[in-house]
Amino acid sequence: MKAATLIATLCVAIAMTGCGTKKGFEKPGFAFGCPVGDGKIGDMKDLVKIKSAKEGGRSADIELEEIRCTTTGDLLKIDVVLYNDESDVERLQYKFRWMDAEGMRAADEESWKPLLMYGNSRQTITTIAPNAKARDFRFIVMGQE
Amino acid sequence: MPHRSLTWPRFACGALLALCVLATSGCAAFRSYREEMDATMAQATAGNLPGAITLLEKNNKGDRKDLLYYMELGELRRLDNDFPASSAAFRDADKRVLAWEQTSLLNAAKVGGSLASYLINDKLRVYEGEDFEKVMVTTRLAMDHLAGGDYANARVEIKRTHEREAFIGEVRAKEYVAITDEARKRGAKQNFKEINGYPVQTIDSPEVAALKNSYQNALSHYLAGFVYEALGEPSLAAPGYRTAIELRPGQSMLEDSLGGLDDRVAAPDDGKCDTLFVIDTGQIPGRINQGFNLPIPVGPHGEWILISVSFPVLPPRAPYDAPRVGIDRSLDLRTAHILDLDTMARRSLKDEMPGLMLRGFARVATRAVAQYQMQRQMEQQRHKGEDTLGMALGLLALQIGGAITESADERGWRSLPAQVTVARGRLSRGQHSVEIANGGGTARFDVNLTGPHALVSVRLAGGRSFVSPVGTPGGSVPIGKARSADRDHSDLVDTDPVVIVTNFDLPLQSQSERRMAQ
Amino acid sequence: MTNTQRSQRMKPTPISRRALVIAAVASIALVAGCAGPKTRYGDAGKVETVTNTFGSTDLQMLSEQMSQSMLTEAPAIAGGNLPIVTIQEVKNKTSEYIDTRAITNRMRATLQKSRRVRFAVDEADMKKQTGELQRQDSEYYKKEKSAQMGEMIGAGFRITGEITSIVKETKKVKDVYYQLFLSLTNIQTGIEEWSDTKEIRKTTER
């Protein structure tokens, strides 16, 4: 019984990595170009989950659709796609937090950036790492008071 | 009626007693600020500044000195060229403005007021200062620092000045938009002009210009331009000049200050000195107590009672007497009329009038009712054959009291000039003789220009001139005695380190000589 | 007997009721009077919307976005060959007192930390630089242990730009639009290597 479970789990794991490879999980510890370390990433939803955080009392009522990463030279470059699935205008603020390879903070805390999203609209936020030390990041979003 | 514990005669005695107390305590309700300051300024313009300051101290003996006292003191000490002491006084004034700014908004509407001002007199209110006076406090602080050559600290005060003004502007924004819309509807044209790439926007409507100039101080903006420029910060100097032009449009001297800004900042030191003269003329009009006797209908049978009420009025406007600035008897500097404090004083009285009227009539109504009640009571008592002496005394006290306490609030910063003119030129470094003349006479003095920038402030008042030292970045150079035509060239330089007070067209007198003469 | 019990037993007379009202009004006034301004430390990176004049958030956003654009888009910098840059004046064409040096200083700090750019002394600091060189050139200094004249390195690129604003207001709305324009020019060739505009719109309803 136990062995069966183990085999099943392994199969699922293999299947998932297989999927990942198809989607272009080019090297270990990376998904969609983004550093994920040991995180188990099956699809975009998982990536969004581990790479983003909602802070503050009033959370932003928007959906994070995609996070994609690449590098220019030795700097990490990030695209975040936000989707406001409601018809109301949403005002939010966001920032990125940067970590180095060891998970230590790689740069000063960024300032909050205000963003207006119309109803039923998508918006892509682009940013670049402040320095080459910054190897990992979190996207932080908060509703505007 | 048995429940009435206070009978009229006793009330009358009480009122009389209260009046006596008020009278003996030298209460603010009885002060005539105008008379006090007229006497003080007469001393000052006669050149006796120590005397003027002594008089000011005498009139403000209490421990709790108010904003007004510190503003007047700061200005008088400025005229006496005692800039550190002037700064100290203005800083005290500024503390009071700050404390009040923190707890309340600026006086967008001075309709409210303390209970005492409703019942007795406006003079019992704490003097909060007009908006333009608050802006002037930090402007003067900046000018005090500049006279000492301390451009860095002048910058601090300049920055505070435009921040304070932006705050006042925010309060006035709605009114401004309304009047601009109205002017546009009536065909006033909005002008866009580009001066060396900087956009300048003006509207040719006298109402709009008058309103803007009633709370925005073009002098402080121009000074901001000058100070930031002297410190090599053109990005901050530009809005200063630009705002000054927008406030006082059509003056080429101001426009050239903005147009030449980038070139002046980028140019290498050519041995010239960018010299700015700030010339104060006249004296700001003071409010005058004007009493009226109003017939007030009271009682059920249409009885009328005569009640005295008073409001402040301003004396007629003195015309602007433009000064002419001559350098070395050959060059006339271009001037610009930058600030009209006379208009500001008039505007602020106009803005306050609704509140003043409201409080004035509230006072009248209270007193009319009291007076009517007492008269009726007296008549009833006389009918019954009772003694009415106490009553009559009470009525008298009420009437006299009303006449005495009912006098308008004449307070306002009185030592300010009425008009300010700026003159600017690039002069070669070294000695220059300066002549500043207007209808009142000619002031002659020498300046020694040592740095790339210099500021000299001059006050022409009552046939005398008061000249500050030359404030140049990093130091100040005392003003020299002027050379008169028949004088030997050798006594051209005066080493008196403090001040020169000159009689127009009369031989010059240094402060030490003046003090000795006293 | 406690106070409350006594007061419950007492019938409120009109006077005591009036007294109560007066006391209430007085205490409200007192409380309102005592509630002075409170000062606390806040988040320096917080979105600031106190007024619609140029504020801290505008400064932070413009400088951050500009330096990011420069890091990614400007070939001379993105190439990673550590160019030397000098910052010239960013012209303030708005009617507000905006210290554009605060914007460029923030950009300079960000760019320098990215280790992609080096900065040569700019016009505003030149006097201090040459003054120190001259001071060290005097007879008081050991020749081999002091900075030598004629060794300064000139910048290969210069950053320049301007900030403009458009303000529209009616009785109900005040709308402010800021646009920051920056460009990076190769000093030797005079060719503009990069330029970008970043904009901000703020609306206040009255």
Short mmCIF file of N, CA and C in Angstrom, two decimals, chain B residues 249-362:
data_model
loop_
_atom_site.label_atom_id
_atom_site.label_comp_id
_atom_site.label_asym_id
_atom_site.label_seq_id
_atom_site.Cartn_x
_atom_site.Cartn_y
_atom_site.Cartn_z
N PRO B 249 3.32 91.15 -13.93
CA PRO B 249 3.67 90.99 -15.35
C PRO B 249 4.11 92.29 -16.02
N GLY B 250 4.77 92.12 -17.14
CA GLY B 250 5.10 93.26 -17.99
C GLY B 250 6.27 94.10 -17.53
N GLN B 251 7.14 93.57 -16.68
CA GLN B 251 8.30 94.35 -16.25
C GLN B 251 9.56 93.66 -16.77
N SER B 252 10.25 94.34 -17.67
CA SER B 252 11.34 93.68 -18.40
C SER B 252 12.47 93.26 -17.47
N MET B 253 12.66 93.99 -16.39
CA MET B 253 13.74 93.62 -15.48
C MET B 253 13.50 92.22 -14.90
N LEU B 254 12.24 91.93 -14.57
CA LEU B 254 11.91 90.61 -14.01
C LEU B 254 12.05 89.54 -15.09
N GLU B 255 11.59 89.87 -16.31
CA GLU B 255 11.64 88.88 -17.38
C GLU B 255 13.08 88.52 -17.73
N ASP B 256 13.95 89.52 -17.70
CA ASP B 256 15.35 89.23 -18.01
C ASP B 256 16.02 88.40 -16.92
N SER B 257 15.52 88.52 -15.70
CA SER B 257 16.07 87.70 -14.62
C SER B 257 15.86 86.23 -14.93
N LEU B 258 14.68 85.91 -15.49
CA LEU B 258 14.40 84.52 -15.84
C LEU B 258 15.10 84.14 -17.14
N GLY B 259 15.01 85.03 -18.13
CA GLY B 259 15.58 84.72 -19.44
C GLY B 259 17.08 84.48 -19.39
N GLY B 260 17.79 85.23 -18.54
CA GLY B 260 19.23 85.10 -18.51
C GLY B 260 19.74 84.10 -17.49
N LEU B 261 18.80 83.44 -16.81
CA LEU B 261 19.18 82.57 -15.69
C LEU B 261 20.19 81.49 -16.07
N ASP B 262 19.87 80.72 -17.11
CA ASP B 262 20.74 79.59 -17.46
C ASP B 262 22.14 80.07 -17.84
N ASP B 263 22.19 81.17 -18.60
CA ASP B 263 23.49 81.68 -19.03
C ASP B 263 24.29 82.18 -17.83
N ARG B 264 23.60 82.87 -16.92
CA ARG B 264 24.32 83.41 -15.77
C ARG B 264 24.90 82.30 -14.91
N VAL B 265 24.11 81.21 -14.75
CA VAL B 265 24.58 80.11 -13.90
C VAL B 265 25.74 79.39 -14.57
N ALA B 266 25.64 79.22 -15.90
CA ALA B 266 26.67 78.46 -16.60
C ALA B 266 27.95 79.26 -16.82
N ALA B 267 27.83 80.61 -16.82
CA ALA B 267 28.99 81.43 -17.16
C ALA B 267 30.07 81.34 -16.10
N PRO B 268 31.33 81.32 -16.53
CA PRO B 268 32.41 81.35 -15.54
C PRO B 268 32.47 82.73 -14.88
N ASP B 269 33.12 82.79 -13.73
CA ASP B 269 33.23 84.04 -12.99
C ASP B 269 33.95 85.09 -13.84
N ASP B 270 33.25 86.20 -14.15
CA ASP B 270 33.84 87.22 -15.01
C ASP B 270 34.26 88.45 -14.20
N GLY B 271 34.33 88.29 -12.89
CA GLY B 271 34.77 89.41 -12.07
C GLY B 271 33.70 90.43 -11.81
N LYS B 272 32.48 90.12 -12.24
CA LYS B 272 31.38 91.05 -11.97
C LYS B 272 30.61 90.59 -10.74
N CYS B 273 29.78 91.50 -10.26
CA CYS B 273 28.97 91.17 -9.10
C CYS B 273 27.51 91.43 -9.45
N ASP B 274 26.73 90.37 -9.32
CA ASP B 274 25.30 90.49 -9.59
C ASP B 274 24.67 91.15 -8.36
N THR B 275 24.33 92.43 -8.48
CA THR B 275 23.92 93.19 -7.31
C THR B 275 22.41 93.45 -7.32
N LEU B 276 21.79 93.13 -6.22
CA LEU B 276 20.35 93.35 -6.11
C LEU B 276 20.08 94.35 -4.99
N PHE B 277 19.35 95.40 -5.34
CA PHE B 277 18.91 96.36 -4.33
C PHE B 277 17.43 96.11 -4.06
N VAL B 278 17.08 95.98 -2.80
CA VAL B 278 15.67 95.85 -2.41
C VAL B 278 15.31 97.15 -1.70
N ILE B 279 14.43 97.92 -2.32
CA ILE B 279 14.17 99.27 -1.82
C ILE B 279 12.74 99.36 -1.28
N ASP B 280 12.65 99.60 0.02
CA ASP B 280 11.35 99.76 0.67
C ASP B 280 11.00 101.23 0.71
N THR B 281 9.78 101.57 0.32
CA THR B 281 9.37 102.97 0.41
C THR B 281 8.02 103.06 1.10
N GLY B 282 7.77 104.20 1.71
CA GLY B 282 6.48 104.47 2.35
C GLY B 282 6.25 103.64 3.59
N GLN B 283 5.05 103.75 4.11
CA GLN B 283 4.69 102.98 5.30
C GLN B 283 3.32 102.39 5.09
N ILE B 284 3.17 101.14 5.48
CA ILE B 284 1.92 100.42 5.25
C ILE B 284 0.79 101.16 5.99
N PRO B 285 -0.38 101.28 5.36
CA PRO B 285 -1.46 102.01 6.04
C PRO B 285 -1.96 101.25 7.25
N GLY B 286 -2.25 102.00 8.31
CA GLY B 286 -2.75 101.37 9.52
C GLY B 286 -4.25 101.55 9.61
N ARG B 287 -4.91 100.59 10.23
CA ARG B 287 -6.36 100.66 10.37
C ARG B 287 -6.74 101.76 11.36
N ILE B 288 -7.79 102.49 11.05
CA ILE B 288 -8.25 103.57 11.91
C ILE B 288 -9.63 103.22 12.44
N ASN B 289 -9.79 103.44 13.72
CA ASN B 289 -11.08 103.18 14.36
C ASN B 289 -12.09 104.23 13.91
N GLN B 290 -13.19 103.76 13.37
CA GLN B 290 -14.22 104.69 12.93
C GLN B 290 -15.51 104.31 13.65
N GLY B 291 -16.06 105.24 14.46
CA GLY B 291 -17.28 104.94 15.23
C GLY B 291 -18.52 105.44 14.51
N PHE B 292 -19.58 104.70 14.64
CA PHE B 292 -20.87 105.11 14.10
C PHE B 292 -21.90 104.99 15.21
N ASN B 293 -22.93 105.83 15.16
CA ASN B 293 -24.05 105.64 16.07
C ASN B 293 -25.20 105.05 15.30
N LEU B 294 -25.58 103.87 15.72
CA LEU B 294 -26.63 103.16 14.99
C LEU B 294 -27.93 103.23 15.77
N PRO B 295 -29.03 103.68 15.15
CA PRO B 295 -30.31 103.56 15.83
C PRO B 295 -30.82 102.12 15.70
N ILE B 296 -31.12 101.51 16.85
CA ILE B 296 -31.53 100.11 16.84
C ILE B 296 -32.98 100.03 17.35
N PRO B 297 -33.86 99.38 16.60
CA PRO B 297 -35.23 99.23 17.10
C PRO B 297 -35.28 98.13 18.16
N VAL B 298 -35.82 98.46 19.34
CA VAL B 298 -35.97 97.44 20.39
C VAL B 298 -37.36 97.57 20.98
N GLY B 299 -37.77 96.59 21.75
CA GLY B 299 -39.03 96.65 22.48
C GLY B 299 -40.22 96.44 21.58
N PRO B 300 -41.34 96.16 22.21
CA PRO B 300 -42.55 95.80 21.46
C PRO B 300 -43.20 97.00 20.78
N HIS B 301 -42.92 98.22 21.25
CA HIS B 301 -43.62 99.38 20.69
C HIS B 301 -42.74 100.17 19.73
N GLY B 302 -41.72 99.50 19.20
CA GLY B 302 -40.87 100.16 18.21
C GLY B 302 -40.02 101.25 18.78
N GLU B 303 -39.53 101.07 20.02
CA GLU B 303 -38.64 102.06 20.59
C GLU B 303 -37.29 101.97 19.90
N TRP B 304 -36.63 103.10 19.79
CA TRP B 304 -35.31 103.12 19.17
C TRP B 304 -34.26 103.48 20.21
N ILE B 305 -33.13 102.84 20.07
CA ILE B 305 -32.02 103.13 20.98
C ILE B 305 -30.79 103.43 20.14
N LEU B 306 -30.04 104.43 20.56
CA LEU B 306 -28.83 104.78 19.82
C LEU B 306 -27.64 104.01 20.40
N ILE B 307 -27.00 103.23 19.58
CA ILE B 307 -25.89 102.40 20.05
C ILE B 307 -24.65 102.71 19.21
N SER B 308 -23.53 102.84 19.89
CA SER B 308 -22.30 103.12 19.13
C SER B 308 -21.68 101.81 18.67
N VAL B 309 -21.24 101.80 17.43
CA VAL B 309 -20.58 100.63 16.87
C VAL B 309 -19.38 101.15 16.07
N SER B 310 -18.32 100.37 16.00
CA SER B 310 -17.18 100.88 15.25
C SER B 310 -16.53 99.81 14.40
N PHE B 311 -15.99 100.26 13.29
CA PHE B 311 -15.29 99.38 12.37
C PHE B 311 -13.97 100.02 11.97
N PRO B 312 -12.98 99.19 11.59
CA PRO B 312 -11.72 99.79 11.15
C PRO B 312 -11.82 100.24 9.69
N VAL B 313 -11.23 101.37 9.39
CA VAL B 313 -11.13 101.81 8.00
C VAL B 313 -9.66 102.10 7.72
N LEU B 314 -9.32 102.22 6.44
CA LEU B 314 -7.93 102.51 6.08
C LEU B 314 -7.85 103.91 5.48
N PRO B 315 -6.76 104.62 5.72
CA PRO B 315 -6.61 105.95 5.12
C PRO B 315 -6.48 105.82 3.61
N PRO B 316 -6.70 106.92 2.87
CA PRO B 316 -6.59 106.84 1.41
C PRO B 316 -5.20 106.39 0.97
N ARG B 317 -5.17 105.76 -0.18
CA ARG B 317 -3.94 105.16 -0.68
C ARG B 317 -2.95 106.23 -1.12
N ALA B 318 -1.70 106.08 -0.69
CA ALA B 318 -0.65 106.98 -1.15
C ALA B 318 -0.10 106.43 -2.46
N PRO B 319 0.09 107.28 -3.47
CA PRO B 319 0.56 106.76 -4.77
C PRO B 319 1.98 106.18 -4.65
N TYR B 320 2.25 105.23 -5.53
CA TYR B 320 3.58 104.60 -5.56
C TYR B 320 4.59 105.59 -6.11
N ASP B 321 5.62 105.83 -5.33
CA ASP B 321 6.65 106.79 -5.73
C ASP B 321 7.89 105.99 -6.12
N ALA B 322 8.03 105.75 -7.43
CA ALA B 322 9.07 104.84 -7.90
C ALA B 322 10.46 105.41 -7.66
N PRO B 323 11.33 104.66 -7.00
CA PRO B 323 12.69 105.16 -6.83
C PRO B 323 13.55 104.93 -8.08
N ARG B 324 14.52 105.78 -8.24
CA ARG B 324 15.47 105.66 -9.35
C ARG B 324 16.81 105.29 -8.74
N VAL B 325 17.50 104.32 -9.34
CA VAL B 325 18.76 103.87 -8.77
C VAL B 325 19.89 104.19 -9.74
N GLY B 326 20.78 105.06 -9.32
CA GLY B 326 21.90 105.44 -10.16
C GLY B 326 23.21 104.92 -9.57
N ILE B 327 24.08 104.44 -10.46
CA ILE B 327 25.37 103.91 -10.02
C ILE B 327 26.47 104.79 -10.61
N ASP B 328 27.37 105.22 -9.79
CA ASP B 328 28.55 106.01 -10.21
C ASP B 328 28.17 107.20 -11.10
N ARG B 329 27.05 107.77 -10.86
CA ARG B 329 26.56 108.94 -11.61
C ARG B 329 26.53 108.71 -13.12
N SER B 330 26.54 107.48 -13.55
CA SER B 330 26.53 107.27 -14.99
C SER B 330 25.47 106.24 -15.40
N LEU B 331 25.29 105.24 -14.57
CA LEU B 331 24.44 104.12 -14.98
C LEU B 331 23.16 104.10 -14.14
N ASP B 332 22.03 103.99 -14.82
CA ASP B 332 20.77 103.82 -14.10
C ASP B 332 20.38 102.35 -14.12
N LEU B 333 20.19 101.76 -12.96
CA LEU B 333 19.77 100.35 -12.94
C LEU B 333 18.30 100.26 -13.28
N ARG B 334 17.95 99.15 -13.93
CA ARG B 334 16.54 98.93 -14.21
C ARG B 334 15.83 98.50 -12.93
N THR B 335 14.63 98.97 -12.74
CA THR B 335 13.90 98.63 -11.52
C THR B 335 12.59 97.93 -11.86
N ALA B 336 12.02 97.28 -10.87
CA ALA B 336 10.70 96.68 -11.02
C ALA B 336 9.94 96.86 -9.71
N HIS B 337 8.69 97.24 -9.84
CA HIS B 337 7.83 97.38 -8.66
C HIS B 337 7.36 95.97 -8.30
N ILE B 338 7.89 95.45 -7.20
CA ILE B 338 7.70 94.02 -6.95
C ILE B 338 6.63 93.72 -5.91
N LEU B 339 6.41 94.61 -4.97
CA LEU B 339 5.49 94.26 -3.89
C LEU B 339 4.69 95.48 -3.48
N ASP B 340 3.39 95.27 -3.31
CA ASP B 340 2.50 96.35 -2.93
C ASP B 340 1.79 95.94 -1.64
N LEU B 341 2.43 96.22 -0.51
CA LEU B 341 1.87 95.82 0.78
C LEU B 341 0.62 96.64 1.11
N ASP B 342 0.56 97.83 0.54
CA ASP B 342 -0.63 98.68 0.71
C ASP B 342 -1.87 97.93 0.24
N THR B 343 -1.78 97.37 -0.97
CA THR B 343 -2.90 96.62 -1.51
C THR B 343 -3.22 95.40 -0.66
N MET B 344 -2.15 94.73 -0.18
CA MET B 344 -2.37 93.54 0.64
C MET B 344 -3.14 93.89 1.91
N ALA B 345 -2.76 95.02 2.53
CA ALA B 345 -3.44 95.43 3.75
C ALA B 345 -4.91 95.73 3.47
N ARG B 346 -5.16 96.38 2.32
CA ARG B 346 -6.54 96.70 1.97
C ARG B 346 -7.34 95.44 1.70
N ARG B 347 -6.71 94.53 0.98
CA ARG B 347 -7.40 93.31 0.63
C ARG B 347 -7.76 92.50 1.89
N SER B 348 -6.84 92.43 2.83
CA SER B 348 -7.12 91.59 3.99
C SER B 348 -8.21 92.21 4.85
N LEU B 349 -8.28 93.55 4.88
CA LEU B 349 -9.38 94.18 5.61
C LEU B 349 -10.71 93.85 4.94
N LYS B 350 -10.69 93.89 3.59
CA LYS B 350 -11.90 93.59 2.84
C LYS B 350 -12.36 92.15 3.13
N ASP B 351 -11.38 91.23 3.17
CA ASP B 351 -11.72 89.83 3.42
C ASP B 351 -12.28 89.63 4.82
N GLU B 352 -11.79 90.44 5.75
CA GLU B 352 -12.22 90.26 7.14
C GLU B 352 -13.53 90.94 7.42
N MET B 353 -13.92 91.86 6.55
CA MET B 353 -15.08 92.70 6.85
C MET B 353 -16.34 91.92 7.22
N PRO B 354 -16.70 90.86 6.47
CA PRO B 354 -17.92 90.13 6.85
C PRO B 354 -17.88 89.66 8.31
N GLY B 355 -16.75 89.10 8.72
CA GLY B 355 -16.62 88.61 10.09
C GLY B 355 -16.68 89.75 11.08
N LEU B 356 -16.01 90.86 10.74
CA LEU B 356 -16.00 92.03 11.62
C LEU B 356 -17.42 92.56 11.82
N MET B 357 -18.17 92.59 10.71
CA MET B 357 -19.54 93.11 10.77
C MET B 357 -20.39 92.20 11.65
N LEU B 358 -20.23 90.91 11.43
CA LEU B 358 -21.02 89.93 12.18
C LEU B 358 -20.80 90.12 13.68
N ARG B 359 -19.53 90.18 14.04
CA ARG B 359 -19.22 90.33 15.47
C ARG B 359 -19.67 91.69 15.97
N GLY B 360 -19.49 92.72 15.13
CA GLY B 360 -19.89 94.08 15.51
C GLY B 360 -21.38 94.14 15.82
N PHE B 361 -22.18 93.54 14.95
CA PHE B 361 -23.62 93.62 15.16
C PHE B 361 -24.07 92.73 16.30
N ALA B 362 -23.36 91.64 16.52
CA ALA B 362 -23.69 90.80 17.67
C ALA B 362 -23.50 91.59 18.96
#
